[in-house]
Amino acid sequence: LTIKDFFDGSCSLEKVITNGPEKLMFMSGGSGLTELLNIDKSKKLNFIRTFDQLSSKVNNLIVDVSAGAEDSSLSLLSASDKILIVLVSEPTSFTDAFTLIKVCYLEFGLKEFCLAVNMVKNETHGKEIFLRFNQIMRRFYDVNITYVGSVPQNNKIKASVIQKKPIILEKNNKEFYFLFEKMRKNINQAPINKFDGIKFFNNSSVK
């Protein structure tokens, strides 16, 4: 079952949940969900409000949206406390990230963003890419971008993607566990966006 099934009235939101490892829970968007949310504004807002019923079951909600600045993605981002952008050192990635931040800032007044750099040679390389992007971004818009860390270009990571198994679940990959744990702490310490519109868990303490 997917969230698309929930919108069709086939099931409740809880029925869409799939249990994963380490007490993680997943929800699949389903084919055509993006198009549905782009067209129907009321469905989009009700979808965000519906998550209030799950507030007692989750500690943190992570919403994964596609690259770019589609209307559906922007609504989900503005409803979230923090926005994490994953950047790679490629022109298309810079353009997508720049456009997304610009639209979030101009349309929703969002000023706080977290940024991680993927596929880097080392941590110094990741920081250099962040500084270059941050300099470009700050030249045009009054936003604050928090650098949370970088992920190295590594064969172990490639293998885990192919195997569809999170790399931190392997006991021999402790260095990656500590890497992502450090990034998690940096994200938690980053400032929260202030937005007066509809947000996830508006009526609960879950963030």
mmCIF file of C-alpha atoms in Angstrom:
data_model
loop_
_atom_site.group_PDB
_atom_site.id
_atom_site.type_symbol
_atom_site.label_atom_id
_atom_site.label_comp_id
_atom_site.label_asym_id
_atom_site.label_seq_id
_atom_site.Cartn_x
_atom_site.Cartn_y
_atom_site.Cartn_z
ATOM 1 C CA LEU A 1 0.000 0.000 0.000
ATOM 2 C CA THR A 2 1.103 3.587 -0.682
ATOM 3 C CA ILE A 3 -0.002 7.095 0.262
ATOM 4 C CA LYS A 4 -1.769 7.175 -3.107
ATOM 5 C CA ASP A 5 -4.041 4.402 -1.771
ATOM 6 C CA PHE A 6 -4.797 6.566 1.268
ATOM 7 C CA PHE A 7 -5.863 9.439 -0.989
ATOM 8 C CA ASP A 8 -8.049 7.082 -3.004
ATOM 9 C CA GLY A 9 -9.850 6.117 0.215
ATOM 10 C CA SER A 10 -8.649 2.512 0.045
ATOM 11 C CA CYS A 11 -7.020 2.529 3.492
ATOM 12 C CA SER A 12 -6.104 4.603 6.547
ATOM 13 C CA LEU A 13 -2.770 6.429 6.796
ATOM 14 C CA GLU A 14 -1.541 3.929 9.402
ATOM 15 C CA LYS A 15 -2.101 1.037 6.981
ATOM 16 C CA VAL A 16 0.411 2.613 4.592
ATOM 17 C CA ILE A 17 3.233 2.235 7.137
ATOM 18 C CA THR A 18 5.854 -0.433 6.428
ATOM 19 C CA ASN A 19 8.152 -1.425 9.288
ATOM 20 C CA GLY A 20 11.888 -1.357 8.577
ATOM 21 C CA PRO A 21 15.091 -2.071 10.520
ATOM 22 C CA GLU A 22 15.968 -0.371 13.826
ATOM 23 C CA LYS A 23 12.330 0.622 14.502
ATOM 24 C CA LEU A 24 12.180 2.767 11.370
ATOM 25 C CA MET A 25 8.833 3.106 9.610
ATOM 26 C CA PHE A 26 8.376 3.945 5.938
ATOM 27 C CA MET A 27 5.616 5.273 3.722
ATOM 28 C CA SER A 28 5.781 4.943 -0.039
ATOM 29 C CA GLY A 29 4.374 7.822 -2.059
ATOM 30 C CA GLY A 30 3.096 5.721 -4.923
ATOM 31 C CA SER A 31 2.839 6.477 -8.626
ATOM 32 C CA GLY A 32 1.080 9.722 -9.460
ATOM 33 C CA LEU A 33 1.215 11.215 -5.956
ATOM 34 C CA THR A 34 3.251 14.255 -7.043
ATOM 35 C CA GLU A 35 0.797 15.057 -9.826
ATOM 36 C CA LEU A 36 -2.139 14.703 -7.411
ATOM 37 C CA LEU A 37 -0.643 17.075 -4.850
ATOM 38 C CA ASN A 38 0.276 19.596 -7.546
ATOM 39 C CA ILE A 39 -3.304 19.740 -8.811
ATOM 40 C CA ASP A 40 -5.383 19.581 -5.614
ATOM 41 C CA LYS A 41 -4.409 22.164 -2.976
ATOM 42 C CA SER A 42 -7.023 21.010 -0.438
ATOM 43 C CA LYS A 43 -5.747 17.426 -0.629
ATOM 44 C CA LYS A 44 -2.228 18.708 -0.108
ATOM 45 C CA LEU A 45 -3.105 20.609 3.073
ATOM 46 C CA ASN A 46 -5.274 17.791 4.428
ATOM 47 C CA PHE A 47 -2.443 15.349 3.763
ATOM 48 C CA ILE A 48 -0.108 17.396 5.985
ATOM 49 C CA ARG A 49 -2.757 17.742 8.716
ATOM 50 C CA THR A 50 -3.443 13.996 8.673
ATOM 51 C CA PHE A 51 -0.018 13.276 10.132
ATOM 52 C CA ASP A 52 -1.228 14.638 13.469
ATOM 53 C CA GLN A 53 -2.868 11.262 14.090
ATOM 54 C CA LEU A 54 0.578 9.632 14.020
ATOM 55 C CA SER A 55 2.144 11.994 16.553
ATOM 56 C CA SER A 56 2.155 9.389 19.331
ATOM 57 C CA LYS A 57 3.897 6.817 17.131
ATOM 58 C CA VAL A 58 6.879 8.753 15.727
ATOM 59 C CA ASN A 59 9.734 10.766 17.210
ATOM 60 C CA ASN A 60 10.967 12.313 13.981
ATOM 61 C CA LEU A 61 9.429 12.590 10.529
ATOM 62 C CA ILE A 62 11.723 12.662 7.484
ATOM 63 C CA VAL A 63 10.129 13.687 4.189
ATOM 64 C CA ASP A 64 12.115 12.851 1.056
ATOM 65 C CA VAL A 65 11.253 15.020 -1.943
ATOM 66 C CA SER A 66 12.652 15.042 -5.461
ATOM 67 C CA ALA A 67 15.139 17.615 -6.707
ATOM 68 C CA GLY A 68 13.706 20.818 -8.100
ATOM 69 C CA ALA A 69 11.046 23.272 -6.986
ATOM 70 C CA GLU A 70 7.728 21.617 -7.784
ATOM 71 C CA ASP A 71 4.680 22.972 -5.970
ATOM 72 C CA SER A 72 4.084 19.707 -4.090
ATOM 73 C CA SER A 73 7.677 19.563 -2.877
ATOM 74 C CA LEU A 74 7.594 23.177 -1.712
ATOM 75 C CA SER A 75 4.458 22.606 0.365
ATOM 76 C CA LEU A 76 6.042 19.616 2.110
ATOM 77 C CA LEU A 77 9.266 21.534 2.727
ATOM 78 C CA SER A 78 7.498 24.574 4.172
ATOM 79 C CA ALA A 79 5.580 22.225 6.503
ATOM 80 C CA SER A 80 8.853 20.847 7.908
ATOM 81 C CA ASP A 81 10.947 22.320 10.721
ATOM 82 C CA LYS A 82 14.253 21.831 8.909
ATOM 83 C CA ILE A 83 15.281 21.450 5.283
ATOM 84 C CA LEU A 84 18.312 19.345 4.373
ATOM 85 C CA ILE A 85 19.720 19.785 0.884
ATOM 86 C CA VAL A 86 22.158 17.197 -0.485
ATOM 87 C CA LEU A 87 24.600 18.744 -2.949
ATOM 88 C CA VAL A 88 27.151 17.242 -5.329
ATOM 89 C CA SER A 89 29.871 19.114 -7.189
ATOM 90 C CA GLU A 90 28.010 19.307 -10.494
ATOM 91 C CA PRO A 91 26.419 22.316 -12.262
ATOM 92 C CA THR A 92 22.929 20.739 -12.353
ATOM 93 C CA SER A 93 23.060 20.038 -8.615
ATOM 94 C CA PHE A 94 24.138 23.634 -7.882
ATOM 95 C CA THR A 95 21.323 24.951 -10.096
ATOM 96 C CA ASP A 96 18.651 22.749 -8.475
ATOM 97 C CA ALA A 97 19.785 23.668 -4.950
ATOM 98 C CA PHE A 98 19.994 27.378 -5.789
ATOM 99 C CA THR A 99 16.508 27.373 -7.339
ATOM 100 C CA LEU A 100 14.979 25.472 -4.430
ATOM 101 C CA ILE A 101 16.405 27.815 -1.797
ATOM 102 C CA LYS A 102 15.432 30.876 -3.850
ATOM 103 C CA VAL A 103 11.797 29.760 -4.174
ATOM 104 C CA CYS A 104 11.557 28.695 -0.509
ATOM 105 C CA TYR A 105 12.864 32.121 0.500
ATOM 106 C CA LEU A 106 10.777 34.236 -1.887
ATOM 107 C CA GLU A 107 7.464 32.330 -1.639
ATOM 108 C CA PHE A 108 7.497 31.132 1.980
ATOM 109 C CA GLY A 109 10.021 33.374 3.710
ATOM 110 C CA LEU A 110 12.151 30.391 4.753
ATOM 111 C CA LYS A 111 15.675 31.405 5.688
ATOM 112 C CA GLU A 112 17.211 28.378 7.422
ATOM 113 C CA PHE A 113 18.687 25.494 5.459
ATOM 114 C CA CYS A 114 21.013 22.578 6.192
ATOM 115 C CA LEU A 115 23.393 21.336 3.535
ATOM 116 C CA ALA A 116 25.351 18.100 3.139
ATOM 117 C CA VAL A 117 27.761 17.391 0.303
ATOM 118 C CA ASN A 118 27.776 13.955 -1.302
ATOM 119 C CA MET A 119 30.491 12.052 -3.207
ATOM 120 C CA VAL A 120 33.493 14.039 -1.992
ATOM 121 C CA LYS A 121 37.194 13.146 -1.971
ATOM 122 C CA ASN A 122 37.527 14.043 1.708
ATOM 123 C CA GLU A 123 36.046 16.348 4.346
ATOM 124 C CA THR A 124 38.154 19.297 3.163
ATOM 125 C CA HIS A 125 36.798 18.854 -0.358
ATOM 126 C CA GLY A 126 33.245 18.800 0.996
ATOM 127 C CA LYS A 127 33.775 21.999 2.976
ATOM 128 C CA GLU A 128 35.230 23.724 -0.091
ATOM 129 C CA ILE A 129 32.158 22.840 -2.168
ATOM 130 C CA PHE A 130 29.871 24.121 0.591
ATOM 131 C CA LEU A 131 31.781 27.418 0.912
ATOM 132 C CA ARG A 132 31.618 27.962 -2.843
ATOM 133 C CA PHE A 133 27.877 27.331 -2.957
ATOM 134 C CA ASN A 134 27.199 29.367 0.192
ATOM 135 C CA GLN A 135 29.099 32.331 -1.241
ATOM 136 C CA ILE A 136 26.984 32.242 -4.406
ATOM 137 C CA MET A 137 23.747 31.888 -2.436
ATOM 138 C CA ARG A 138 24.490 34.685 0.048
ATOM 139 C CA ARG A 139 25.359 37.028 -2.801
ATOM 140 C CA PHE A 140 21.693 37.077 -3.825
ATOM 141 C CA TYR A 141 19.576 36.105 -0.802
ATOM 142 C CA ASP A 142 19.575 36.676 2.943
ATOM 143 C CA VAL A 143 19.557 33.018 3.976
ATOM 144 C CA ASN A 144 21.492 31.011 6.547
ATOM 145 C CA ILE A 145 22.935 27.687 5.351
ATOM 146 C CA THR A 146 24.318 25.330 8.001
ATOM 147 C CA TYR A 147 26.967 22.898 6.798
ATOM 148 C CA VAL A 148 26.266 19.517 8.435
ATOM 149 C CA GLY A 149 28.983 17.387 6.846
ATOM 150 C CA SER A 150 29.891 15.392 3.757
ATOM 151 C CA VAL A 151 29.717 11.811 2.489
ATOM 152 C CA PRO A 152 32.814 10.382 0.760
ATOM 153 C CA GLN A 153 32.827 8.716 -2.625
ATOM 154 C CA ASN A 154 33.306 5.147 -1.466
ATOM 155 C CA ASN A 155 32.900 1.666 -2.930
ATOM 156 C CA LYS A 156 31.215 0.417 0.246
ATOM 157 C CA ILE A 157 28.476 3.011 -0.177
ATOM 158 C CA LYS A 158 28.010 2.067 -3.836
ATOM 159 C CA ALA A 159 27.687 -1.600 -2.826
ATOM 160 C CA SER A 160 25.118 -0.807 -0.142
ATOM 161 C CA VAL A 161 23.000 1.109 -2.675
ATOM 162 C CA ILE A 162 23.098 -1.803 -5.124
ATOM 163 C CA GLN A 163 22.218 -4.254 -2.340
ATOM 164 C CA LYS A 164 19.503 -1.891 -1.021
ATOM 165 C CA LYS A 165 20.871 -2.275 2.489
ATOM 166 C CA PRO A 166 21.803 0.760 4.656
ATOM 167 C CA ILE A 167 25.547 0.854 5.117
ATOM 168 C CA ILE A 168 25.337 1.616 8.846
ATOM 169 C CA LEU A 169 23.618 -1.719 9.495
ATOM 170 C CA GLU A 170 26.862 -3.545 8.685
ATOM 171 C CA LYS A 171 28.951 -4.121 11.819
ATOM 172 C CA ASN A 172 32.178 -3.573 9.878
ATOM 173 C CA ASN A 173 31.187 -0.047 8.848
ATOM 174 C CA LYS A 174 31.448 1.770 12.159
ATOM 175 C CA GLU A 175 33.175 4.748 10.531
ATOM 176 C CA PHE A 176 30.017 5.454 8.545
ATOM 177 C CA TYR A 177 27.847 5.107 11.629
ATOM 178 C CA PHE A 178 29.903 7.802 13.362
ATOM 179 C CA LEU A 179 29.863 9.926 10.208
ATOM 180 C CA PHE A 180 26.070 9.941 9.959
ATOM 181 C CA GLU A 181 25.670 10.310 13.717
ATOM 182 C CA LYS A 182 27.791 13.472 13.565
ATOM 183 C CA MET A 183 25.640 14.788 10.711
ATOM 184 C CA ARG A 184 22.473 13.985 12.678
ATOM 185 C CA LYS A 185 23.724 16.003 15.648
ATOM 186 C CA ASN A 186 24.625 18.934 13.393
ATOM 187 C CA ILE A 187 21.138 18.890 11.868
ATOM 188 C CA ASN A 188 19.500 18.770 15.312
ATOM 189 C CA GLN A 189 21.542 21.785 16.410
ATOM 190 C CA ALA A 190 20.683 23.813 13.308
ATOM 191 C CA PRO A 191 18.063 26.593 13.584
ATOM 192 C CA ILE A 192 14.395 25.802 12.924
ATOM 193 C CA ASN A 193 12.470 27.564 10.175
ATOM 194 C CA LYS A 194 9.663 29.887 11.210
ATOM 195 C CA PHE A 195 6.558 29.483 9.087
ATOM 196 C CA ASP A 196 2.992 30.554 9.901
ATOM 197 C CA GLY A 197 1.295 28.179 7.473
ATOM 198 C CA ILE A 198 0.263 24.525 7.803
ATOM 199 C CA LYS A 199 3.005 22.358 9.294
ATOM 200 C CA PHE A 200 3.461 18.713 10.148
ATOM 201 C CA PHE A 201 2.372 17.936 13.722
ATOM 202 C CA ASN A 202 1.102 21.459 14.338
ATOM 203 C CA ASN A 203 -0.894 20.221 17.327
ATOM 204 C CA SER A 204 1.736 17.963 18.857
ATOM 205 C CA SER A 205 5.245 18.035 20.293
ATOM 206 C CA VAL A 206 6.721 15.809 17.568
ATOM 207 C CA LYS A 207 9.298 17.451 15.274
#
